[in-house]
């Protein structure tokens, strides 16, 4: 059987696009691991924050918000970008860069900041409040897409690591690492940190999708962090923290280049996180209960990559989801499926310009031909 689409990778990207394609096409979803969601998708910090990823990503995040809320995947938290006196210019620049995007951001007086973040040190006096920020039920959203995909007829195969891709007579023959073989007209590359490897296996040019390691430590602090603490993000990019079930999730906002792999936290990155946290608050850290790391994968311009490869027929990129692949999943998958199926925009995607996300931006010569 020749499938219309073979989606490689069943993280959030692959699961969501498979579910969107399924009503219109025969879709195969191939995942290397024993279960979908083992890599970046299972390791996120689980927030929906309209500014996260930069103004170029905001349209995707905002367009996804309605779907996420309507299906019960969001719980309001609010976010605070914080800084010291010397960060005032950075705060202004941040505000200016989101003008016209529709994101609500309010300046907060130091007293209001201290009320929202108990134990913050007084020198952290600058704050921008983003009230719409919410926690995302990541596992719930991922399962929702996998269940929709299966219900709509997608063949989901785990322990199916794609090792070879050969295109002949308008169709791909896909070879698995254990000798299995499948056929499909179009490859959808949703392999996260492995996206460039899949391109190379197909004979396409890699884009330069770079996996960067990000660490999260789970802290027990005294007194206990309040459940309604906002997500607190350093305007300078040195940390973020938020509460979860009586604990604090703390990240040093690290971006350590890595080969694609099963990422693990390094003690040094956890130590850096704690050091930074102790410079921001006077919460007492009682224990680091747990830590994890995952790979966030970025294209060279840090924008996602959705679209047909400009040189390789039948090869579609759905990669470079960086640190925003959960919060953008509904609109990204809908938009990419519309491109794949040759459909026009709908209510969710009408306000999104797909051009900045096209892989054609990495092939200017071809673009102007
Ligand atoms: C610490 C951390 C915090 C984050 N916080 C947030 C957040 O708060 N909000 C947010 O929106 N995003 C967040 N992200 C980013 C988000 O997790 C990613 O953008 C998203 O999960 C990417 O999904 P994906 O499906 O592209 O990648 P993955 O989930 O990594 O899935 C790719 C899949 O491809 C499979 N694969 C690879 N090679 C092959 C092959 N040859 N054959 C078959 N299968 C293959 C892999 O096994 C993997 O399952 C965070 C990420 C990290 C690491």
XYZ file of C-alpha atoms and ligand atoms in Angstrom:
422
model
C 0.000 0.000 0.000
C 1.263 3.480 -0.822
C 0.307 5.948 1.892
C -0.295 9.547 0.923
C 1.851 10.757 3.816
C 4.430 9.105 6.060
C 5.004 11.285 9.107
C 8.359 10.585 10.791
C 8.316 11.235 14.555
C 5.301 10.982 16.888
C 6.081 13.794 19.314
C 3.713 16.744 19.461
C 4.626 17.794 15.915
C 4.072 14.421 14.267
C 0.976 13.495 16.286
C -0.746 16.819 15.617
C -0.063 16.933 11.896
C -1.060 13.274 11.458
C -4.393 14.030 13.157
C -4.954 17.048 10.900
C -4.126 15.149 7.694
C -6.056 11.996 8.555
C -9.583 13.019 7.469
C -8.269 13.718 3.970
C -5.562 11.128 3.313
C -3.972 7.764 4.123
C -1.418 8.544 6.806
C 1.347 6.482 8.407
C 2.960 7.745 11.641
C 6.386 6.236 12.398
C 8.047 6.596 15.809
C 11.483 5.237 16.711
C 10.857 4.845 20.447
C 8.689 2.341 22.342
C 6.102 5.057 22.963
C 5.387 8.482 21.446
C 6.429 11.554 23.423
C 9.680 10.241 24.900
C 11.868 13.130 23.712
C 11.208 16.925 23.741
C 7.425 16.558 24.009
C 7.626 14.633 27.269
C 10.095 17.083 28.798
C 8.555 20.525 28.365
C 7.900 23.130 31.027
C 4.259 23.157 29.926
C 3.420 26.805 29.448
C 1.546 28.797 26.834
C 3.086 32.244 26.783
C 2.243 34.573 23.932
C 5.677 36.238 23.773
C 7.756 33.078 24.106
C 9.784 32.428 20.951
C 9.641 36.052 19.798
C 7.161 38.173 17.828
C 7.528 35.937 14.749
C 6.095 33.001 16.690
C 3.344 34.979 18.435
C 0.776 34.577 15.602
C 1.042 30.780 15.887
C 0.764 30.836 19.679
C -2.194 33.193 19.672
C -3.988 31.274 16.906
C -3.594 28.086 18.968
C -4.996 29.600 22.165
C -8.688 29.177 21.313
C -8.310 25.501 20.396
C -6.306 24.777 23.540
C -8.793 26.601 25.782
C -11.885 25.099 24.097
C -10.521 21.575 24.663
C -9.669 22.259 28.302
C -5.866 22.114 27.988
C -5.113 25.542 29.540
C -5.091 26.677 33.178
C -4.539 30.397 33.656
C -1.316 31.321 35.467
C -0.015 34.690 34.191
C 3.629 35.463 33.477
C 6.024 38.099 34.737
C 9.135 39.202 32.894
C 11.378 40.567 35.646
C 14.565 42.632 35.735
C 16.662 45.030 37.794
C 16.955 48.796 37.354
C 19.608 48.393 34.663
C 17.196 46.225 32.646
C 14.793 49.113 32.096
C 15.883 49.620 28.475
C 15.546 45.900 27.773
C 12.016 46.033 29.209
C 11.126 48.948 26.908
C 12.601 47.183 23.880
C 10.651 44.026 24.753
C 7.403 46.009 25.050
C 8.050 47.785 21.749
C 8.727 44.529 19.906
C 5.229 43.222 20.745
C 3.344 46.361 19.740
C 0.651 45.526 17.232
C 0.779 41.778 17.963
C -2.344 41.840 20.136
C -0.505 40.550 23.214
C -1.547 42.233 26.456
C 1.533 43.283 28.455
C 1.298 45.648 31.411
C 4.058 47.421 33.318
C 3.966 46.476 36.997
C 5.073 48.704 39.889
C 7.683 47.204 42.284
C 5.087 46.803 45.055
C 2.769 44.864 42.765
C 5.690 42.657 41.686
C 6.601 41.935 45.311
C 2.974 41.041 46.042
C 2.873 38.545 43.180
C 6.324 37.033 43.843
C 6.942 36.683 47.572
C 10.651 36.545 48.495
C 11.830 38.372 45.384
C 14.812 40.577 46.237
C 14.120 44.332 46.146
C 16.681 45.033 43.413
C 14.429 43.030 41.076
C 12.102 45.978 40.685
C 11.156 45.934 36.996
C 8.297 43.771 35.781
C 6.064 43.243 32.785
C 2.863 41.294 33.370
C 1.442 39.045 30.692
C -1.902 38.010 32.220
C -3.010 35.509 29.569
C -0.126 33.075 30.154
C -1.364 29.588 31.065
C -0.135 26.115 31.967
C -0.729 23.522 29.238
C -1.755 19.928 29.862
C 0.962 18.633 27.518
C 0.277 14.921 27.952
C -3.450 15.539 27.513
C -2.892 17.485 24.282
C -0.485 14.890 22.900
C -2.899 12.037 23.698
C -5.748 14.047 22.170
C -3.883 14.259 18.863
C -2.761 10.622 18.949
C -6.310 9.474 19.709
C -7.744 11.656 16.931
C -5.129 10.327 14.526
C -5.944 6.689 15.364
C -9.708 7.272 15.263
C -9.333 8.839 11.826
C -7.445 5.824 10.489
C -3.770 6.708 10.923
C -1.499 3.678 11.242
C 0.670 4.517 14.270
C 3.827 2.389 14.509
C 6.248 2.603 17.433
C 9.691 0.947 17.499
C 9.830 1.995 13.852
C 13.098 3.868 13.463
C 13.437 5.154 9.913
C 16.885 4.283 8.552
C 16.590 4.747 4.803
C 14.546 6.820 2.363
C 14.613 6.291 -1.393
C 12.389 8.063 -3.887
C 11.542 6.292 -7.150
C 8.734 6.814 -9.647
C 7.077 9.483 -7.503
C 6.944 7.470 -4.270
C 9.229 6.887 -1.306
C 10.372 3.534 -0.041
C 11.033 3.875 3.678
C 13.251 1.338 5.359
C 13.170 0.728 9.091
C 16.203 -0.095 11.235
C 14.853 -3.646 11.708
C 14.405 -4.184 7.988
C 10.730 -3.180 7.759
C 9.586 -1.287 4.714
C 6.747 1.112 3.926
C 5.758 3.256 0.945
C 4.432 6.797 0.801
C 4.013 9.576 -1.740
C 5.170 12.302 0.653
C 7.481 12.317 3.676
C 6.610 14.670 6.541
C 9.765 15.271 8.558
C 8.612 15.751 12.183
C 11.696 14.164 13.751
C 12.524 16.996 16.176
C 16.242 16.969 17.009
C 16.782 14.393 14.241
C 15.160 16.507 11.484
C 18.431 17.191 9.655
C 19.391 13.508 9.890
C 16.117 12.540 8.221
C 16.753 15.118 5.478
C 20.192 13.652 4.870
C 18.788 10.123 4.742
C 16.376 11.329 2.059
C 19.139 13.006 0.068
C 17.799 16.489 0.883
C 19.998 19.325 2.098
C 19.983 19.778 5.877
C 18.756 23.195 7.008
C 20.948 23.428 10.096
C 18.319 22.481 12.708
C 20.354 22.652 15.930
C 19.352 20.741 19.087
C 20.033 22.809 22.226
C 19.798 21.247 25.683
C 17.478 22.840 28.249
C 17.448 21.821 31.940
C 14.678 21.949 34.540
C 15.206 21.289 38.266
C 12.368 20.560 40.685
C 12.984 22.338 44.007
C 11.429 22.005 47.434
C 11.593 25.483 48.922
C 10.615 26.955 52.263
C 8.177 28.428 52.706
C 6.301 26.469 50.053
C 5.796 28.264 46.744
C 2.208 29.489 46.414
C 0.122 27.654 43.825
C -0.884 30.927 42.173
C 2.683 32.156 41.641
C 3.025 33.381 38.044
C 5.601 32.028 35.630
C 8.610 34.277 36.394
C 11.009 34.852 33.492
C 14.252 36.833 33.555
C 14.106 39.564 30.879
C 17.820 38.896 30.410
C 17.246 35.199 29.671
C 19.021 33.799 32.756
C 16.218 31.745 34.340
C 12.533 31.003 34.667
C 10.547 29.368 37.439
C 6.959 28.396 38.171
C 5.145 26.335 40.804
C 3.914 22.797 40.316
C 2.224 20.669 42.973
C 3.908 22.449 45.888
C 7.334 22.467 44.232
C 9.149 24.973 42.017
C 10.249 24.159 38.496
C 13.424 26.145 37.850
C 15.395 26.421 34.603
C 18.693 28.262 33.996
C 17.382 28.940 30.482
C 20.377 27.005 29.161
C 20.935 26.364 25.476
C 23.809 23.895 25.273
C 24.536 22.602 21.752
C 24.078 18.838 21.581
C 23.920 16.013 19.110
C 20.449 14.499 18.860
C 20.244 12.102 21.825
C 18.378 11.060 24.948
C 19.310 14.272 26.799
C 20.175 14.159 30.505
C 20.686 17.031 32.950
C 24.240 18.031 33.898
C 25.004 18.826 37.549
C 26.672 22.068 36.487
C 23.517 23.381 34.803
C 21.432 22.575 37.890
C 24.047 24.378 40.041
C 23.920 27.419 37.741
C 20.136 27.462 38.003
C 20.268 27.421 41.789
C 22.924 30.123 41.921
C 20.839 32.421 39.733
C 17.672 31.675 41.713
C 19.437 32.600 44.953
C 20.387 35.949 43.451
C 16.760 36.688 42.650
C 14.843 35.460 45.688
C 15.534 34.633 49.321
C 13.519 31.443 49.264
C 15.332 28.693 51.176
C 16.071 25.686 48.983
C 15.492 22.496 51.001
C 16.122 19.973 48.247
C 16.557 19.441 44.548
C 14.084 16.606 44.230
C 14.517 15.859 40.582
C 15.840 17.321 37.347
C 15.508 16.621 33.660
C 16.742 17.929 30.332
C 15.440 17.900 26.800
C 16.462 19.144 23.383
C 14.869 22.219 21.860
C 15.637 22.289 18.145
C 16.063 25.549 16.261
C 16.535 26.572 12.638
C 19.329 29.144 12.129
C 16.843 32.065 12.367
C 14.952 30.445 15.298
C 11.702 30.426 13.345
C 9.921 27.117 12.731
C 10.165 25.379 9.361
C 6.896 24.282 7.729
C 6.747 23.521 4.031
C 7.921 21.488 1.052
C 11.651 21.256 0.555
C 12.462 23.561 -2.386
C 14.835 21.025 -3.968
C 13.572 17.577 -2.976
C 10.160 16.558 -4.379
C 7.764 14.922 -1.921
C 9.714 15.997 1.159
C 7.948 18.277 3.667
C 9.555 19.922 6.712
C 7.658 20.211 9.983
C 10.572 20.996 12.252
C 12.426 23.657 14.255
C 9.705 23.908 16.936
C 12.293 25.252 19.392
C 10.848 26.140 22.790
C 7.323 26.719 21.509
C 6.275 23.438 19.887
C 3.553 22.683 22.422
C 1.947 26.097 22.644
C 1.886 26.481 18.832
C 0.852 22.893 18.026
C -2.802 23.409 17.023
C -2.237 26.274 14.580
C 1.087 24.914 13.308
C -0.420 21.521 12.490
C -3.522 23.048 10.872
C -1.407 25.458 8.787
C 1.056 22.794 7.658
C -1.757 20.367 6.790
C -3.393 23.079 4.688
C -0.134 23.570 2.784
C 0.275 19.793 2.307
C -3.302 19.330 1.119
C -3.409 22.497 -0.984
C -6.265 23.864 1.115
C -6.955 27.505 1.922
C -6.858 29.014 5.383
C -9.690 28.532 7.868
C -10.750 30.525 10.925
C -7.760 29.276 12.950
C -5.095 30.100 10.368
C -6.627 33.090 8.539
C -4.437 35.622 10.357
C -1.173 33.736 9.848
C 1.292 34.469 7.065
C 2.921 31.103 6.261
C 5.763 32.609 4.191
C 8.161 33.328 7.095
C 8.020 29.654 8.081
C 8.726 28.237 4.624
C 11.995 26.336 4.074
C 12.293 28.340 0.849
C 13.818 31.113 2.979
C 16.963 29.004 3.164
C 17.159 28.777 -0.627
C 17.021 32.403 -1.812
C 18.271 31.592 -5.296
C 15.421 29.177 -5.852
C 12.916 31.566 -4.306
C 13.705 34.290 -6.823
C 13.820 31.877 -9.808
C 13.003 21.670 29.057
C 12.057 22.051 27.964
C 11.019 22.940 28.217
C 10.108 23.268 27.228
N 9.038 24.056 27.554
C 8.109 24.324 26.617
C 6.935 25.060 26.955
O 6.745 25.441 28.112
N 6.032 25.324 25.967
C 6.224 24.896 24.679
O 5.392 25.197 23.826
N 7.317 24.180 24.338
C 8.246 23.882 25.275
N 9.342 23.148 24.938
C 9.557 22.790 23.528
C 8.706 21.606 23.117
O 8.846 20.565 24.052
C 9.155 21.175 21.707
O 9.102 22.272 20.818
C 8.251 20.077 21.145
O 8.075 19.037 22.058
C 8.841 19.537 19.850
O 8.029 18.475 19.426
P 8.542 17.527 18.290
O 7.456 16.547 18.008
O 9.062 18.348 17.152
O 9.841 16.802 18.903
P 9.960 15.471 19.790
O 8.958 15.438 20.870
O 11.388 15.337 20.163
O 9.548 14.333 18.778
C 10.382 13.939 17.689
C 10.207 12.434 17.577
O 10.850 11.989 16.388
C 11.280 10.657 16.662
N 12.314 10.281 15.687
C 13.531 10.834 15.531
N 14.202 10.180 14.564
C 13.380 9.208 14.103
C 13.525 8.198 13.108
N 14.652 8.031 12.385
N 12.483 7.364 12.875
C 11.314 7.494 13.596
N 11.151 8.429 14.575
C 12.157 9.273 14.808
C 11.837 10.766 18.077
O 11.934 9.487 18.699
C 10.846 11.682 18.732
O 9.830 10.975 19.436
C 10.264 22.762 25.912
C 11.308 21.873 25.631
C 12.195 21.512 26.653
C 13.277 20.519 26.340
